[in-house]
Amino acid sequence: IYDGGVRLPTAVHWPKGGLVGGKKWDGLCGALDMFPTLMAMTGSTMPETRPLDGKNIWPALRDRQPSPVESYYFVWHDVDALRTSQWKLHRFFDRYELYDITKDETESKNVADANPEVVKSLAAKMDVWADSMGVALSHQPAPAKLHAPAAPEGEVLAVTVTISDKAKPK
């Protein structure tokens, strides 16, 4: 989940004389933003069957404005990370790594100790995301709602298992 694995340049071919041809835009966007963006570019109606995680970046791209995307959250094995336009915070079970992406695209200088408030703020955003999804991360305590015992409704089935020497596999 370091930027070498998730960061990709994107090139869009636009006919000469088009609305955005020959311009550079350096905004935060991802593959999940392409569907709502292409729908908006073509004037198509978004399906209303379920909400999408992606955002329409077409107005920002067209007008060369800042991206409407605030951040992306990643989880991979024993680490989760939050990427904003300036920062990338990696959270392991025993440490944080913070990188200023605007100055360190290769994520080679950990500046977590020098920016404790940034770490605290981004970690809180990560907690909100994980809690909203009910995600239990292997490297973090389980969300509070997973600690609460389930309250049974209606009839409850009780299962009893008895293991004897005769039942054990040899």
PDB file of N, CA, C and O in Angstrom, residues 6 11 13 37 47 53 55 66 81 84 101 105-107 112-113 118 120 126 138 141 147 162 164:
ATOM      1  N   VAL A   6       0.246   1.662  -5.247  1.00  0.00           N
ATOM      2  CA  VAL A   6      -1.113   2.150  -5.499  1.00  0.00           C
ATOM      3  C   VAL A   6      -1.152   3.453  -6.296  1.00  0.00           C
ATOM      4  O   VAL A   6      -2.212   3.869  -6.726  1.00  0.00           O
ATOM      5  N   ALA A  11      -3.108   9.046 -18.081  1.00  0.00           N
ATOM      6  CA  ALA A  11      -3.143   9.928 -19.251  1.00  0.00           C
ATOM      7  C   ALA A  11      -4.504   9.769 -19.906  1.00  0.00           C
ATOM      8  O   ALA A  11      -4.996   8.660 -20.081  1.00  0.00           O
ATOM      9  N   HIS A  13      -6.539  10.915 -23.325  1.00  0.00           N
ATOM     10  CA  HIS A  13      -6.428  11.530 -24.647  1.00  0.00           C
ATOM     11  C   HIS A  13      -7.686  12.336 -24.913  1.00  0.00           C
ATOM     12  O   HIS A  13      -8.798  11.827 -24.770  1.00  0.00           O
ATOM     13  N   THR A  37     -17.202   9.826 -12.945  1.00  0.00           N
ATOM     14  CA  THR A  37     -16.654  10.892 -13.775  1.00  0.00           C
ATOM     15  C   THR A  37     -17.071  10.715 -15.231  1.00  0.00           C
ATOM     16  O   THR A  37     -17.532  11.663 -15.883  1.00  0.00           O
ATOM     17  N   PRO A  47     -26.863   5.385 -11.864  1.00  0.00           N
ATOM     18  CA  PRO A  47     -27.832   4.430 -11.325  1.00  0.00           C
ATOM     19  C   PRO A  47     -28.098   4.718  -9.853  1.00  0.00           C
ATOM     20  O   PRO A  47     -27.202   5.129  -9.127  1.00  0.00           O
ATOM     21  N   ASP A  53     -18.724   4.578  -3.993  1.00  0.00           N
ATOM     22  CA  ASP A  53     -17.621   5.143  -3.223  1.00  0.00           C
ATOM     23  C   ASP A  53     -16.897   6.231  -4.009  1.00  0.00           C
ATOM     24  O   ASP A  53     -16.335   7.136  -3.441  1.00  0.00           O
ATOM     25  N   LYS A  55     -16.067   9.421  -6.643  1.00  0.00           N
ATOM     26  CA  LYS A  55     -16.592  10.778  -6.799  1.00  0.00           C
ATOM     27  C   LYS A  55     -16.387  11.250  -8.232  1.00  0.00           C
ATOM     28  O   LYS A  55     -15.440  10.855  -8.903  1.00  0.00           O
ATOM     29  N   PRO A  66      -9.045  22.036  -7.475  1.00  0.00           N
ATOM     30  CA  PRO A  66      -8.644  20.945  -6.575  1.00  0.00           C
ATOM     31  C   PRO A  66      -9.626  19.773  -6.657  1.00  0.00           C
ATOM     32  O   PRO A  66     -10.806  19.942  -6.943  1.00  0.00           O
ATOM     33  N   ALA A  81      -3.784   2.239   5.788  1.00  0.00           N
ATOM     34  CA  ALA A  81      -3.188   3.527   5.442  1.00  0.00           C
ATOM     35  C   ALA A  81      -4.271   4.492   4.990  1.00  0.00           C
ATOM     36  O   ALA A  81      -5.318   4.081   4.479  1.00  0.00           O
ATOM     37  N   THR A  84      -4.056  11.373   1.779  1.00  0.00           N
ATOM     38  CA  THR A  84      -4.690  12.645   1.454  1.00  0.00           C
ATOM     39  C   THR A  84      -3.853  13.304   0.362  1.00  0.00           C
ATOM     40  O   THR A  84      -2.865  12.724  -0.097  1.00  0.00           O
ATOM     41  N   ILE A 101       3.696  13.379   1.058  1.00  0.00           N
ATOM     42  CA  ILE A 101       3.712  12.934  -0.331  1.00  0.00           C
ATOM     43  C   ILE A 101       4.098  14.066  -1.286  1.00  0.00           C
ATOM     44  O   ILE A 101       4.655  13.818  -2.352  1.00  0.00           O
ATOM     45  N   GLU A 105       7.634  11.518  -2.663  1.00  0.00           N
ATOM     46  CA  GLU A 105       6.776  10.575  -3.393  1.00  0.00           C
ATOM     47  C   GLU A 105       7.200   9.130  -3.196  1.00  0.00           C
ATOM     48  O   GLU A 105       6.392   8.225  -3.370  1.00  0.00           O
ATOM     49  N   THR A 106       8.443   8.890  -2.855  1.00  0.00           N
ATOM     50  CA  THR A 106       8.937   7.526  -2.690  1.00  0.00           C
ATOM     51  C   THR A 106       8.717   6.987  -1.280  1.00  0.00           C
ATOM     52  O   THR A 106       9.091   5.855  -0.989  1.00  0.00           O
ATOM     53  N   GLU A 107       8.117   7.799  -0.408  1.00  0.00           N
ATOM     54  CA  GLU A 107       7.846   7.402   0.972  1.00  0.00           C
ATOM     55  C   GLU A 107       9.108   6.844   1.634  1.00  0.00           C
ATOM     56  O   GLU A 107       9.123   5.754   2.177  1.00  0.00           O
ATOM     57  N   ALA A 112       6.628  10.903  11.060  1.00  0.00           N
ATOM     58  CA  ALA A 112       5.590  10.735  12.082  1.00  0.00           C
ATOM     59  C   ALA A 112       5.970  11.410  13.396  1.00  0.00           C
ATOM     60  O   ALA A 112       5.146  12.100  14.010  1.00  0.00           O
ATOM     61  N   ASP A 113       7.201  11.220  13.857  1.00  0.00           N
ATOM     62  CA  ASP A 113       7.617  11.804  15.136  1.00  0.00           C
ATOM     63  C   ASP A 113       7.599  13.328  15.107  1.00  0.00           C
ATOM     64  O   ASP A 113       7.346  13.968  16.119  1.00  0.00           O
ATOM     65  N   VAL A 118      -0.699  15.545  13.128  1.00  0.00           N
ATOM     66  CA  VAL A 118      -1.144  15.004  11.841  1.00  0.00           C
ATOM     67  C   VAL A 118      -1.432  13.513  11.997  1.00  0.00           C
ATOM     68  O   VAL A 118      -2.452  13.010  11.524  1.00  0.00           O
ATOM     69  N   LYS A 120      -2.238  11.912  14.730  1.00  0.00           N
ATOM     70  CA  LYS A 120      -3.446  11.769  15.561  1.00  0.00           C
ATOM     71  C   LYS A 120      -4.710  12.034  14.734  1.00  0.00           C
ATOM     72  O   LYS A 120      -5.678  11.266  14.804  1.00  0.00           O
ATOM     73  N   MET A 126      -9.049   7.226  10.201  1.00  0.00           N
ATOM     74  CA  MET A 126      -8.973   5.798   9.897  1.00  0.00           C
ATOM     75  C   MET A 126      -9.901   5.011  10.813  1.00  0.00           C
ATOM     76  O   MET A 126     -10.580   4.078  10.362  1.00  0.00           O
ATOM     77  N   SER A 138      -6.619  -6.904  11.844  1.00  0.00           N
ATOM     78  CA  SER A 138      -5.763  -7.827  12.594  1.00  0.00           C
ATOM     79  C   SER A 138      -4.751  -7.101  13.469  1.00  0.00           C
ATOM     80  O   SER A 138      -4.273  -7.658  14.442  1.00  0.00           O
ATOM     81  N   PRO A 141      -7.319  -3.072  17.850  1.00  0.00           N
ATOM     82  CA  PRO A 141      -8.413  -3.637  18.654  1.00  0.00           C
ATOM     83  C   PRO A 141      -9.712  -3.650  17.845  1.00  0.00           C
ATOM     84  O   PRO A 141      -9.938  -2.780  17.005  1.00  0.00           O
ATOM     85  N   HIS A 147     -17.632  -6.015  20.231  1.00  0.00           N
ATOM     86  CA  HIS A 147     -17.455  -6.551  21.575  1.00  0.00           C
ATOM     87  C   HIS A 147     -18.794  -6.856  22.262  1.00  0.00           C
ATOM     88  O   HIS A 147     -18.853  -7.669  23.162  1.00  0.00           O
ATOM     89  N   THR A 162     -20.904 -33.348  22.681  1.00  0.00           N
ATOM     90  CA  THR A 162     -20.194 -34.234  23.601  1.00  0.00           C
ATOM     91  C   THR A 162     -19.147 -34.982  22.801  1.00  0.00           C
ATOM     92  O   THR A 162     -19.446 -35.576  21.775  1.00  0.00           O
ATOM     93  N   SER A 164     -16.345 -37.947  22.973  1.00  0.00           N
ATOM     94  CA  SER A 164     -15.882 -39.092  23.755  1.00  0.00           C
ATOM     95  C   SER A 164     -14.631 -39.658  23.080  1.00  0.00           C
ATOM     96  O   SER A 164     -14.284 -39.288  21.950  1.00  0.00           O
TER      97      SER A 164
END
